[in-house]
Short mmCIF file of C-alpha atoms in Angstrom, two decimals:
data_model
loop_
_atom_site.label_atom_id
_atom_site.label_comp_id
_atom_site.label_asym_id
_atom_site.label_seq_id
_atom_site.Cartn_x
_atom_site.Cartn_y
_atom_site.Cartn_z
CA UNK Y 1 21.98 23.90 5.75
CA UNK Y 2 21.79 20.70 4.56
CA UNK Y 3 23.84 16.73 4.85
CA UNK Y 4 24.98 14.86 2.02
CA UNK Y 5 24.63 11.15 1.88
CA UNK Y 6 28.23 9.30 1.69
CA UNK Y 7 26.60 5.57 1.30
CA UNK Y 8 23.46 5.23 0.91
CA UNK Y 9 23.46 1.59 2.60
CA UNK Y 10 20.71 -1.12 1.41
CA UNK Y 11 17.43 0.53 1.45
CA UNK Y 12 17.93 3.97 3.31
CA UNK Y 13 14.07 6.06 2.42
CA UNK Y 14 12.44 9.00 3.59
CA UNK Y 15 9.77 7.84 5.73
CA UNK Y 16 7.17 9.75 8.11
CA UNK Y 17 3.46 8.44 9.93
CA UNK Y 18 1.86 8.14 6.18
CA UNK Y 19 -0.01 8.94 4.08
CA UNK Y 20 -4.33 9.03 4.57
CA UNK Y 21 -7.32 9.57 2.58
CA UNK Y 22 -6.33 8.36 -0.70
CA UNK Y 23 -6.65 4.74 -0.37
CA UNK Y 24 -9.71 5.29 -2.60
CA UNK Y 25 -7.50 5.95 -5.52
CA UNK Y 26 -5.40 3.05 -4.89
CA UNK Y 27 -2.92 4.15 -3.23
CA UNK Y 28 -1.10 2.75 0.29
CA UNK Y 29 -0.36 4.41 3.54
CA UNK Y 30 3.00 3.64 3.34
CA UNK Y 31 5.11 5.22 6.11
CA UNK Y 32 7.37 3.81 8.67
CA UNK Y 33 7.87 0.17 9.35
CA UNK Y 34 8.27 -0.06 13.11
CA UNK Y 35 6.81 3.35 14.22
CA UNK Y 36 7.55 3.20 17.90
CA UNK Y 37 11.32 3.37 17.01
CA UNK Y 38 10.76 5.98 15.05
CA UNK Y 39 8.38 7.83 17.10
CA UNK Y 40 11.33 7.43 19.52
CA UNK Y 41 14.36 9.13 17.65
CA UNK Y 42 12.10 11.77 16.50
CA UNK Y 43 10.84 12.21 20.10
CA UNK Y 44 14.50 12.25 21.26
CA UNK Y 45 15.31 15.87 18.90
CA UNK Y 46 11.99 17.34 19.51
CA UNK Y 47 10.41 16.63 16.64
CA UNK Y 48 6.53 15.79 16.32
CA UNK Y 49 6.31 11.81 16.29
CA UNK Y 50 5.51 11.70 12.83
CA UNK Y 51 7.74 13.73 11.31
CA UNK Y 52 9.84 12.58 8.26
CA UNK Y 53 13.26 11.17 8.76
CA UNK Y 54 15.38 8.77 7.40
CA UNK Y 55 14.81 5.08 7.76
CA UNK Y 56 17.57 2.58 7.46
CA UNK Y 57 17.43 -1.09 6.52
CA UNK Y 58 19.72 -3.83 7.30
CA UNK Y 59 22.59 -1.97 6.08
CA UNK Y 60 22.42 2.16 7.01
CA UNK Y 61 23.72 4.91 5.37
CA UNK Y 62 26.64 7.03 6.12
CA UNK Y 63 26.05 11.19 6.01
CA UNK Y 64 28.16 13.96 5.95
CA UNK Y 65 26.78 17.37 7.41
CA UNK Y 66 27.11 20.57 5.86
CA UNK Y 67 26.14 22.89 8.93
CA UNK Y 68 25.54 21.80 12.62
CA UNK Y 69 22.33 20.45 13.73
CA UNK Y 70 21.84 17.34 16.14
CA UNK Y 71 20.42 13.66 15.23
CA UNK Y 72 19.14 10.88 17.13
CA UNK Y 73 19.36 7.19 16.21
CA UNK Y 74 16.69 4.30 17.22
CA UNK Y 75 15.76 1.32 16.34
CA UNK Y 76 17.78 -2.04 15.07
CA UNK Y 77 21.35 -2.36 16.60
CA UNK Y 78 23.74 -1.27 13.69
CA UNK Y 79 27.16 0.47 15.11
CA UNK Y 80 26.99 4.02 14.35
CA UNK Y 81 30.28 6.21 14.17
CA UNK Y 82 30.52 9.81 14.47
CA UNK Y 83 34.00 10.44 12.77
CA UNK Y 84 35.18 6.78 13.47
CA UNK Y 85 34.17 7.18 17.23
CA UNK Y 86 31.47 4.70 18.35
CA UNK Y 87 28.43 6.09 19.31
CA UNK Y 88 24.95 5.30 20.53
CA UNK Y 89 21.84 5.25 19.61
CA UNK Y 90 18.94 6.61 21.84
CA UNK Y 91 20.04 10.15 22.42
CA UNK Y 92 21.21 13.27 20.82
CA UNK Y 93 24.74 13.36 18.12
CA UNK Y 94 25.28 16.46 17.64
CA UNK Y 95 27.41 17.26 14.21
CA UNK Y 96 29.54 19.76 12.94
CA UNK Y 97 30.29 20.79 9.31
CA UNK Y 98 31.68 17.69 7.75
CA UNK Y 99 31.80 15.58 10.60
CA UNK Y 100 30.77 12.09 9.07
CA UNK Y 101 27.98 9.72 10.92
CA UNK Y 102 28.51 6.11 9.90
CA UNK Y 103 25.20 3.77 10.58
CA UNK Y 104 26.25 -0.11 9.88
CA UNK Y 105 24.94 -3.57 9.52
CA UNK Y 106 22.17 -4.45 11.35
CA UNK Y 107 23.30 -6.45 14.22
CA UNK Y 108 19.71 -7.32 15.72
CA UNK Y 109 16.22 -6.52 14.51
CA UNK Y 110 16.21 -4.67 10.27
CA UNK Y 111 15.03 -1.12 10.75
CA UNK Y 112 17.26 1.67 12.22
CA UNK Y 113 15.96 5.66 12.19
CA UNK Y 114 17.78 8.72 12.07
CA UNK Y 115 15.46 11.64 13.14
CA UNK Y 116 17.13 14.68 12.53
CA UNK Y 117 16.26 18.02 14.70
CA UNK Y 118 14.42 20.75 12.30
CA UNK Y 119 12.45 19.79 9.37
CA UNK Y 120 13.78 17.68 6.52
CA UNK Y 121 12.95 19.99 3.00
CA UNK Y 122 11.57 17.31 1.24
CA UNK Y 123 8.45 18.30 -0.78
CA UNK Y 124 5.20 16.47 0.01
CA UNK Y 125 3.31 13.84 -2.22
CA UNK Y 126 -0.51 13.42 -1.12
CA UNK Y 127 0.00 15.61 2.11
CA UNK Y 128 3.25 13.11 3.24
CA UNK Y 129 6.72 12.45 2.76
CA UNK Y 130 7.24 9.10 2.54
CA UNK Y 131 8.79 7.24 0.23
CA UNK Y 132 6.65 4.55 -1.91
CA UNK Y 133 8.89 2.57 -4.12
CA UNK Y 134 6.69 0.11 -6.48
CA UNK Y 135 5.36 3.78 -7.87
CA UNK Y 136 8.55 6.05 -6.84
CA UNK Y 137 6.77 8.79 -5.45
CA UNK Y 138 7.61 10.01 -2.51
CA UNK Y 139 10.33 11.01 0.03
CA UNK Y 140 13.91 11.66 -1.79
CA UNK Y 141 12.22 11.66 -5.59
CA UNK Y 142 10.73 8.77 -5.27
CA UNK Y 143 13.48 6.58 -4.21
CA UNK Y 144 15.97 5.46 -2.06
CA UNK Y 145 18.78 7.83 -1.05
CA UNK Y 146 22.22 7.65 -3.01
CA UNK Y 147 25.58 8.39 -2.70
CA UNK Y 148 26.16 12.11 -3.88
CA UNK Y 149 22.36 12.94 -2.13
CA UNK Y 150 22.21 16.22 -0.90
CA UNK Y 151 19.06 16.74 1.74
CA UNK Y 152 18.11 20.38 3.05
CA UNK Y 153 17.31 20.70 7.01
CA UNK Y 154 14.89 24.09 6.63
CA UNK Y 155 15.58 24.63 10.42
CA UNK Y 156 18.62 22.98 11.41
CA UNK Y 157 18.68 23.15 15.12
CA UNK Y 158 21.06 21.97 18.21
CA UNK Y 159 20.21 20.33 21.19
CA UNK Y 160 22.78 20.70 24.22
CA UNK Y 161 20.23 20.67 27.04
CA UNK Y 162 19.02 17.05 26.41
CA UNK Y 163 19.55 14.34 28.89
CA UNK Y 164 16.82 11.92 27.65
CA UNK Y 165 18.69 8.41 26.55
CA UNK Y 166 15.96 5.76 25.80
CA UNK Y 167 17.87 2.42 26.44
CA UNK Y 168 18.24 0.32 22.87
CA UNK Y 169 15.45 -2.56 22.70
CA UNK Y 170 16.05 -5.93 22.43
CA UNK Y 171 15.11 -8.44 19.67
CA UNK Y 172 14.15 -11.70 20.51
CA UNK Y 173 14.60 -14.24 18.15
CA UNK Y 174 11.48 -15.87 19.43
CA UNK Y 175 7.85 -13.89 18.99
CA UNK Y 176 4.81 -14.08 20.59
CA UNK Y 177 2.55 -11.91 18.60
CA UNK Y 178 -0.91 -10.31 19.43
CA UNK Y 179 -3.75 -10.26 17.31
CA UNK Y 180 -7.11 -9.22 16.24
CA UNK Y 181 -9.78 -11.56 14.81
CA UNK Y 182 -9.95 -10.02 10.98
CA UNK Y 183 -13.07 -10.21 8.97
CA UNK Y 184 -12.70 -13.58 7.70
CA UNK Y 185 -11.63 -15.23 11.02
CA UNK Y 186 -14.91 -17.00 11.47
CA UNK Y 187 -14.17 -18.00 7.86
CA UNK Y 188 -11.33 -20.39 8.40
CA UNK Y 189 -13.10 -24.22 10.04
CA UNK Y 190 -12.16 -24.10 13.88
CA UNK Y 191 -8.90 -27.14 13.09
CA UNK Y 192 -7.38 -24.21 11.43
CA UNK Y 193 -8.08 -21.58 13.65
CA UNK Y 194 -6.41 -23.87 16.55
CA UNK Y 195 -3.51 -24.48 13.94
CA UNK Y 196 -3.02 -20.89 13.32
CA UNK Y 197 -2.90 -20.00 16.98
CA UNK Y 198 -0.69 -22.96 17.71
CA UNK Y 199 2.18 -22.80 14.87
CA UNK Y 200 5.20 -21.72 15.38
CA UNK Y 201 6.16 -19.65 11.71
CA UNK Y 202 9.78 -18.80 10.96
CA UNK Y 203 10.62 -15.15 9.07
CA UNK Y 204 12.07 -16.20 5.70
CA UNK Y 205 13.68 -14.71 2.73
CA UNK Y 206 10.23 -13.08 1.50
CA UNK Y 207 9.96 -9.90 4.07
CA UNK Y 208 9.88 -6.33 2.33
CA UNK Y 209 8.21 -3.57 2.90
CA UNK Y 210 5.19 -4.97 1.70
CA UNK Y 211 4.14 -7.78 3.24
CA UNK Y 212 6.31 -10.68 5.37
CA UNK Y 213 5.46 -14.32 4.19
CA UNK Y 214 5.77 -16.64 6.70
CA UNK Y 215 7.65 -20.28 6.17
CA UNK Y 216 6.31 -22.89 8.12
CA UNK Y 217 2.89 -25.31 7.85
CA UNK Y 218 0.02 -24.47 5.86
CA UNK Y 219 -3.29 -23.78 7.05
CA UNK Y 220 -5.89 -26.02 5.50
CA UNK Y 221 -8.86 -23.83 4.24
CA UNK Y 222 -12.45 -24.48 3.75
CA UNK Y 223 -14.47 -24.20 0.91
CA UNK Y 224 -14.03 -20.59 0.72
CA UNK Y 225 -10.24 -19.90 -0.71
CA UNK Y 226 -10.77 -16.35 -1.93
CA UNK Y 227 -13.15 -13.36 -0.81
CA UNK Y 228 -14.72 -10.61 -3.26
CA UNK Y 229 -11.83 -7.96 -2.67
CA UNK Y 230 -11.67 -5.86 -0.03
CA UNK Y 231 -9.87 -3.65 1.99
CA UNK Y 232 -5.85 -4.52 3.99
CA UNK Y 233 -4.80 -2.43 5.97
CA UNK Y 234 -1.04 -2.88 8.02
CA UNK Y 235 -1.40 -5.66 10.46
CA UNK Y 236 -3.69 -8.23 8.00
CA UNK Y 237 -2.98 -11.32 8.00
CA UNK Y 238 -4.13 -12.92 4.57
CA UNK Y 239 -3.58 -16.96 3.71
CA UNK Y 240 -3.04 -17.62 0.30
CA UNK Y 241 -5.39 -20.05 -0.91
CA UNK Y 242 -2.09 -22.81 -0.95
CA UNK Y 243 -2.46 -21.93 2.87
CA UNK Y 244 0.16 -19.65 3.23
CA UNK Y 245 0.20 -16.69 5.83
CA UNK Y 246 1.54 -13.23 4.93
CA UNK Y 247 1.30 -10.23 6.98
CA UNK Y 248 0.51 -7.07 5.16
CA UNK Y 249 3.12 -3.91 6.52
CA UNK Y 250 3.58 -0.09 5.55
CA UNK Y 251 3.51 -0.57 1.46
CA UNK Y 252 0.58 -2.85 1.93
CA UNK Y 253 -1.91 -2.70 -1.32
CA UNK Y 254 -4.99 -0.94 -0.62
CA UNK Y 255 -6.41 -4.27 -1.61
CA UNK Y 256 -6.45 -8.14 -1.80
CA UNK Y 257 -8.59 -11.23 -1.82
CA UNK Y 258 -7.56 -13.40 -0.12
CA UNK Y 259 -8.88 -14.75 3.74
CA UNK Y 260 -8.09 -12.11 6.31
CA UNK Y 261 -8.12 -14.24 9.29
CA UNK Y 262 -6.29 -12.43 11.73
CA UNK Y 263 -5.10 -8.72 12.33
CA UNK Y 264 -1.80 -8.21 14.10
CA UNK Y 265 -2.12 -5.03 16.65
CA UNK Y 266 0.56 -2.04 15.87
CA UNK Y 267 3.11 -3.23 18.91
CA UNK Y 268 2.95 -6.84 16.90
CA UNK Y 269 3.76 -4.91 13.61
CA UNK Y 270 6.76 -3.35 14.91
CA UNK Y 271 7.51 -6.37 16.28
CA UNK Y 272 7.37 -8.38 13.09
CA UNK Y 273 9.11 -5.46 10.54
CA UNK Y 274 12.27 -5.48 12.98
CA UNK Y 275 12.46 -9.60 12.53
CA UNK Y 276 15.28 -10.50 10.05
CA UNK Y 277 15.04 -13.96 11.44
CA UNK Y 278 13.82 -15.67 13.60
CA UNK Y 279 10.19 -17.32 14.06
CA UNK Y 280 6.57 -16.19 15.60
CA UNK Y 281 3.95 -17.16 17.15
CA UNK Y 282 0.36 -15.32 17.07
CA UNK Y 283 -1.98 -14.85 20.26
CA UNK Y 284 -5.20 -13.42 20.19
CA UNK Y 285 -5.41 -10.41 22.97
CA UNK L 1 -28.09 -4.98 5.59
CA UNK L 2 -24.75 -3.89 6.73
CA UNK L 3 -22.16 -4.84 8.81
CA UNK L 4 -19.78 -3.37 10.52
CA UNK L 5 -16.73 -5.32 11.31
CA UNK L 6 -13.56 -4.63 13.66
CA UNK L 7 -10.57 -4.33 11.74
CA UNK L 8 -7.12 -4.29 13.49
CA UNK L 9 -6.46 -1.38 15.91
CA UNK L 10 -7.60 1.49 13.73
CA UNK L 11 -10.06 0.51 11.21
CA UNK L 12 -13.63 -0.88 10.39
CA UNK L 13 -15.16 -2.47 7.86
CA UNK L 14 -18.65 -1.80 6.09
CA UNK L 15 -19.67 -5.29 5.37
CA UNK L 16 -22.44 -5.18 2.82
CA UNK L 17 -23.97 -7.96 0.69
CA UNK L 18 -21.72 -11.14 -0.31
CA UNK L 19 -22.09 -10.94 -4.17
CA UNK L 20 -20.81 -8.26 -6.99
CA UNK L 21 -23.51 -6.98 -8.68
CA UNK L 22 -24.60 -3.10 -9.73
CA UNK L 23 -27.49 -2.76 -7.48
CA UNK L 24 -24.57 -3.81 -4.10
CA UNK L 25 -22.48 -1.17 -5.86
CA UNK L 26 -24.64 1.41 -6.14
CA UNK L 27 -25.82 1.27 -2.23
CA UNK L 28 -21.80 0.87 -1.86
CA UNK L 29 -21.25 4.54 -3.69
CA UNK L 30 -24.28 6.05 -1.49
CA UNK L 31 -22.37 5.42 1.83
CA UNK L 32 -18.83 6.18 0.59
CA UNK L 33 -20.33 9.59 -1.29
CA UNK L 34 -21.84 10.24 2.01
CA UNK L 35 -19.06 9.41 4.50
CA UNK L 36 -16.90 11.67 1.61
CA UNK L 37 -18.88 14.25 2.11
CA UNK L 38 -19.65 13.89 6.10
CA UNK L 39 -17.66 15.23 9.07
CA UNK L 40 -17.57 12.56 11.56
CA UNK L 41 -14.27 13.27 13.74
CA UNK L 42 -11.61 11.33 13.28
CA UNK L 43 -12.02 9.40 10.18
CA UNK L 44 -8.60 9.17 8.06
CA UNK L 45 -9.19 7.19 5.31
CA UNK L 46 -12.59 5.96 3.13
CA UNK L 47 -11.70 3.33 0.84
CA UNK L 48 -14.17 1.50 -0.61
CA UNK L 49 -14.72 -1.68 -2.51
CA UNK L 50 -16.89 -3.91 -4.31
CA UNK L 51 -18.97 -5.01 -1.55
CA UNK L 52 -17.25 -2.98 1.61
CA UNK L 53 -16.11 0.05 2.27
CA UNK L 54 -12.79 0.01 5.06
CA UNK L 55 -11.94 2.94 7.09
CA UNK L 56 -8.76 4.41 8.62
CA UNK L 57 -9.38 6.27 12.13
CA UNK L 58 -7.48 8.34 14.41
CA UNK L 59 -7.71 5.89 18.03
CA UNK L 60 -6.60 9.51 19.71
CA UNK L 61 -9.85 10.82 18.39
CA UNK L 62 -12.53 8.70 17.78
CA UNK L 63 -12.95 4.64 18.67
CA UNK L 64 -14.15 1.36 16.98
CA UNK L 65 -17.87 1.57 19.44
CA UNK L 66 -18.10 5.70 18.41
CA UNK L 67 -18.03 4.85 15.23
CA UNK L 68 -19.66 2.12 14.40
CA UNK L 69 -22.71 3.69 16.37
CA UNK L 70 -22.44 6.77 13.77
CA UNK L 71 -21.70 4.78 10.39
CA UNK L 72 -24.91 2.17 11.56
CA UNK L 73 -27.52 5.23 12.32
CA UNK L 74 -26.22 7.19 8.75
CA UNK L 75 -28.99 7.88 7.11
CA UNK L 76 -28.55 7.32 3.09
CA UNK L 77 -30.41 8.45 0.52
CA UNK L 78 -30.90 4.83 -1.48
CA UNK L 79 -32.16 6.65 -4.46
CA UNK L 80 -28.74 8.68 -5.40
CA UNK L 81 -27.53 7.73 -9.04
CA UNK L 82 -26.40 11.08 -9.44
CA UNK L 83 -23.03 12.18 -11.09
CA UNK L 84 -22.48 9.05 -12.99
CA UNK L 85 -19.42 10.36 -15.19
CA UNK L 86 -18.35 8.77 -18.52
CA UNK L 87 -15.14 8.69 -18.93
CA UNK L 88 -14.09 8.47 -22.74
CA UNK L 89 -10.45 6.51 -22.70
CA UNK L 90 -8.68 6.34 -26.36
CA UNK L 91 -7.23 2.87 -27.16
CA UNK L 92 -4.90 2.15 -29.91
CA UNK L 93 -5.43 -1.96 -30.79
CA UNK L 94 -2.55 -1.95 -33.32
CA UNK L 95 -0.49 -5.22 -32.72
CA UNK L 96 2.23 -3.31 -32.18
CA UNK L 97 0.88 -2.36 -28.95
CA UNK L 98 -1.74 -4.45 -28.49
CA UNK L 99 1.07 -7.20 -27.98
CA UNK L 100 -1.33 -10.72 -27.82
CA UNK L 101 -4.60 -9.24 -29.50
CA UNK L 102 -3.82 -11.68 -32.50
CA UNK L 103 -2.86 -14.32 -30.03
CA UNK L 104 -6.44 -13.68 -28.88
CA UNK L 105 -8.38 -13.52 -31.84
CA UNK L 106 -6.77 -16.82 -33.03
CA UNK L 107 -8.03 -18.91 -29.56
CA UNK L 108 -11.20 -17.31 -29.76
CA UNK L 109 -11.28 -17.63 -33.39
CA UNK L 110 -12.80 -14.07 -33.67
CA UNK L 111 -11.50 -11.68 -36.01
CA UNK L 112 -8.80 -8.68 -34.88
CA UNK L 113 -11.68 -6.22 -35.57
CA UNK L 114 -14.36 -8.13 -34.08
CA UNK L 115 -12.71 -7.90 -30.48
CA UNK L 116 -11.62 -4.29 -30.74
CA UNK L 117 -15.78 -4.12 -31.08
CA UNK L 118 -16.84 -6.46 -28.59
CA UNK L 119 -14.40 -4.01 -26.07
CA UNK L 120 -15.72 -0.70 -27.27
CA UNK L 121 -19.15 -1.72 -27.37
CA UNK L 122 -20.01 -1.63 -23.43
CA UNK L 123 -19.61 1.09 -20.66
CA UNK L 124 -17.69 -0.07 -17.96
CA UNK L 125 -18.66 0.64 -14.39
CA UNK L 126 -15.40 1.40 -12.60
CA UNK L 127 -16.50 -0.54 -9.31
CA UNK L 128 -13.10 0.26 -7.25
CA UNK L 129 -9.47 1.31 -7.06
CA UNK L 130 -7.06 -0.62 -5.36
CA UNK L 131 -4.12 -3.02 -5.65
CA UNK L 132 -1.86 -0.73 -6.72
CA UNK L 133 -2.30 3.66 -7.36
CA UNK L 134 -5.33 4.13 -10.46
CA UNK L 135 -5.79 0.35 -10.42
CA UNK L 136 -9.55 0.07 -11.73
CA UNK L 137 -11.54 -3.00 -11.17
CA UNK L 138 -14.22 -3.11 -14.06
CA UNK L 139 -17.26 -4.39 -14.68
CA UNK L 140 -19.00 -5.36 -17.82
CA UNK L 141 -16.92 -7.37 -20.43
CA UNK L 142 -18.59 -9.12 -22.81
CA UNK L 143 -18.21 -13.28 -21.64
CA UNK L 144 -16.86 -13.25 -25.17
CA UNK L 145 -13.66 -11.82 -24.34
CA UNK L 146 -13.04 -13.83 -21.29
CA UNK L 147 -9.87 -15.54 -21.86
CA UNK L 148 -6.73 -17.00 -19.13
CA UNK L 149 -4.37 -14.87 -17.78
CA UNK L 150 -0.85 -15.47 -19.76
CA UNK L 151 1.06 -18.38 -18.32
CA UNK L 152 4.19 -17.06 -18.08
CA UNK L 153 3.87 -13.50 -16.93
CA UNK L 154 5.48 -10.61 -18.84
CA UNK L 155 8.82 -9.19 -16.60
CA UNK L 156 7.53 -5.13 -17.77
CA UNK L 157 4.11 -4.62 -18.96
CA UNK L 158 4.28 -0.71 -20.04
CA UNK L 159 1.95 2.14 -18.71
CA UNK L 160 -1.25 2.71 -19.95
CA UNK L 161 -1.65 -1.34 -21.09
CA UNK L 162 -5.02 -2.23 -21.83
CA UNK L 163 -5.68 -6.20 -20.97
CA UNK L 164 -7.91 -9.21 -20.13
CA UNK L 165 -7.68 -11.36 -17.55
CA UNK L 166 -10.32 -14.35 -16.94
CA UNK L 167 -13.58 -12.37 -16.55
CA UNK L 168 -11.74 -8.84 -16.16
CA UNK L 169 -10.24 -6.23 -18.02
CA UNK L 170 -7.94 -3.21 -17.03
CA UNK L 171 -5.63 -0.76 -17.63
CA UNK L 172 -2.18 -0.98 -16.07
CA UNK L 173 -1.89 2.06 -14.51
CA UNK L 174 2.41 1.84 -14.16
CA UNK L 175 5.12 0.09 -15.98
CA UNK L 176 4.61 -3.40 -13.67
CA UNK L 177 5.68 -6.93 -14.60
CA UNK L 178 2.14 -8.64 -15.08
CA UNK L 179 0.28 -11.67 -16.72
CA UNK L 180 -3.15 -10.24 -18.46
CA UNK L 181 -3.45 -10.89 -22.22
CA UNK L 182 -2.73 -6.78 -23.52
CA UNK L 183 -4.81 -6.03 -26.30
CA UNK L 184 -4.10 -2.18 -27.06
CA UNK L 185 -2.81 0.97 -24.90
CA UNK L 186 -4.04 4.01 -23.99
CA UNK L 187 -1.64 7.07 -24.54
CA UNK L 188 -3.59 9.04 -21.43
CA UNK L 189 -1.70 8.86 -18.25
CA UNK L 190 -4.21 7.05 -15.76
CA UNK L 191 -2.19 7.34 -13.04
CA UNK L 192 0.02 10.62 -12.39
CA UNK L 193 1.37 12.37 -9.49
CA UNK L 194 -0.60 14.41 -7.40
CA UNK L 195 -3.26 14.67 -10.32
CA UNK L 196 -6.35 14.32 -9.42
CA UNK L 197 -7.84 11.18 -10.69
CA UNK L 198 -8.81 10.28 -14.01
CA UNK L 199 -11.36 7.98 -12.86
CA UNK L 200 -13.44 7.85 -9.07
CA UNK L 201 -15.20 4.22 -7.49
CA UNK L 202 -18.73 4.35 -9.32
CA UNK L 203 -17.65 6.35 -12.47
CA UNK L 204 -18.00 4.94 -16.00
CA UNK L 205 -15.55 3.96 -18.77
CA UNK L 206 -15.69 3.70 -22.09
CA UNK L 207 -12.90 2.68 -25.40
CA UNK L 208 -12.35 4.56 -28.30
CA UNK L 209 -10.61 3.17 -30.94
CA UNK L 210 -8.02 4.85 -31.92
CA UNK L 211 -5.01 4.39 -34.47
CA UNK L 212 -1.24 4.07 -34.16
CA UNK L 213 -0.79 7.82 -35.69
CA UNK L 214 -3.40 9.05 -33.02
CA UNK L 215 -1.66 7.65 -30.56
CA UNK L 216 1.41 9.02 -30.99
CA UNK L 217 -0.17 12.64 -31.18
CA UNK L 218 -1.77 12.22 -28.00
CA UNK L 219 1.26 10.43 -26.11
CA UNK L 220 2.92 13.65 -27.39
CA UNK L 221 0.57 15.91 -25.94
CA UNK L 222 0.57 14.31 -22.82
#
């Protein structure tokens, strides 16, 4: 009762709702980059929203079924093929033994989620299945999935009676991200506050599960350029001493020393996670 | 005395006085221990730092306002100084492991033996763990050992490497790139997945010098 990875894709990892209660050991939360898409995929197959699933990044994986089970994919616009026939995201796909499901390149968006009806047989690390690649733990042997890996499903199930169809999301190239003031918002000179909320930033090359470094105008800081190391959470925007905004994402370190000026809402984190390219602005809610 | 601030949609931060000091650390530690043992509904994570504590919460169970009120009304016994654990960490300062110790000795004009003495004498306070799993922010380094980071970071530093950087000393819990001046290495696994952590915030650590043979013996028994 398993499936096999035929192609690993660019960076396919097991993720779930994240790892909590161990941040006092310096262990990041990890988990889904785009939480709402992952939760929709899980819901489509009847799993609880934060169940472990496969997170594909930019180029998806190809799996071969060794038993019968249903899956659903949601998130980035990646071409899905079941035995070479195109199928859609946002609805149940049922695989039988030897079926091959391939998840292609993300035409739009960046992260796509493949939820499997039934529980993946992945050991928990600190009560979570989330993969944390920098320290090589969690998920499948602490690494991304590779050709030849076999993942067991504890209770594979087939959903025959499901008519739920969720339309794919649209991924615009320009997004206004909603934010709340961060702990050091008041430490930013008022001209710099205005500049940050009126500038447009480009999503550059430096984006990953840890954080998104934005390209654009540097923000002048006041006398205070650093803080005594303090906590960070997903969505925290730090401004480096060079004035560059960095937004912390799922694998964010638990602490940092730059000014934390803004905090993205959860919805804004999900929107940002899906941006391979494009431009963003910020507004206060 | 404390300020409770919103920190995104499902976290808050308890801010203490804006300095690094033992009294502030003690206060953070008291709040941290109290919160750990309190059973306030909806708290998912408690993460202490030098002068702040980050709380993550479940917004389906509690809210910022409810939690803020509870935190502000906590009755903390400020005289608690109990459970101060001292953890001894063996370190081999042999130049085959302490890759920069000769350079540090030269640039500081201090004999290697004296570097080892200065580094092993203090009890260091573990102010917090953060940045990466198991990384300790230590206080108490002798100012004679203050030294800038290396101009060019190394691409790979082994797990357990003990280093100096500016006013800090610390141990790399896992193999990573890094710019610290490496003066030794501990054979102890500092961070092991799913194991009880070797040290916690608020503990003290003491480095104990060991020779290369002892290093290899201890390394092999782990």
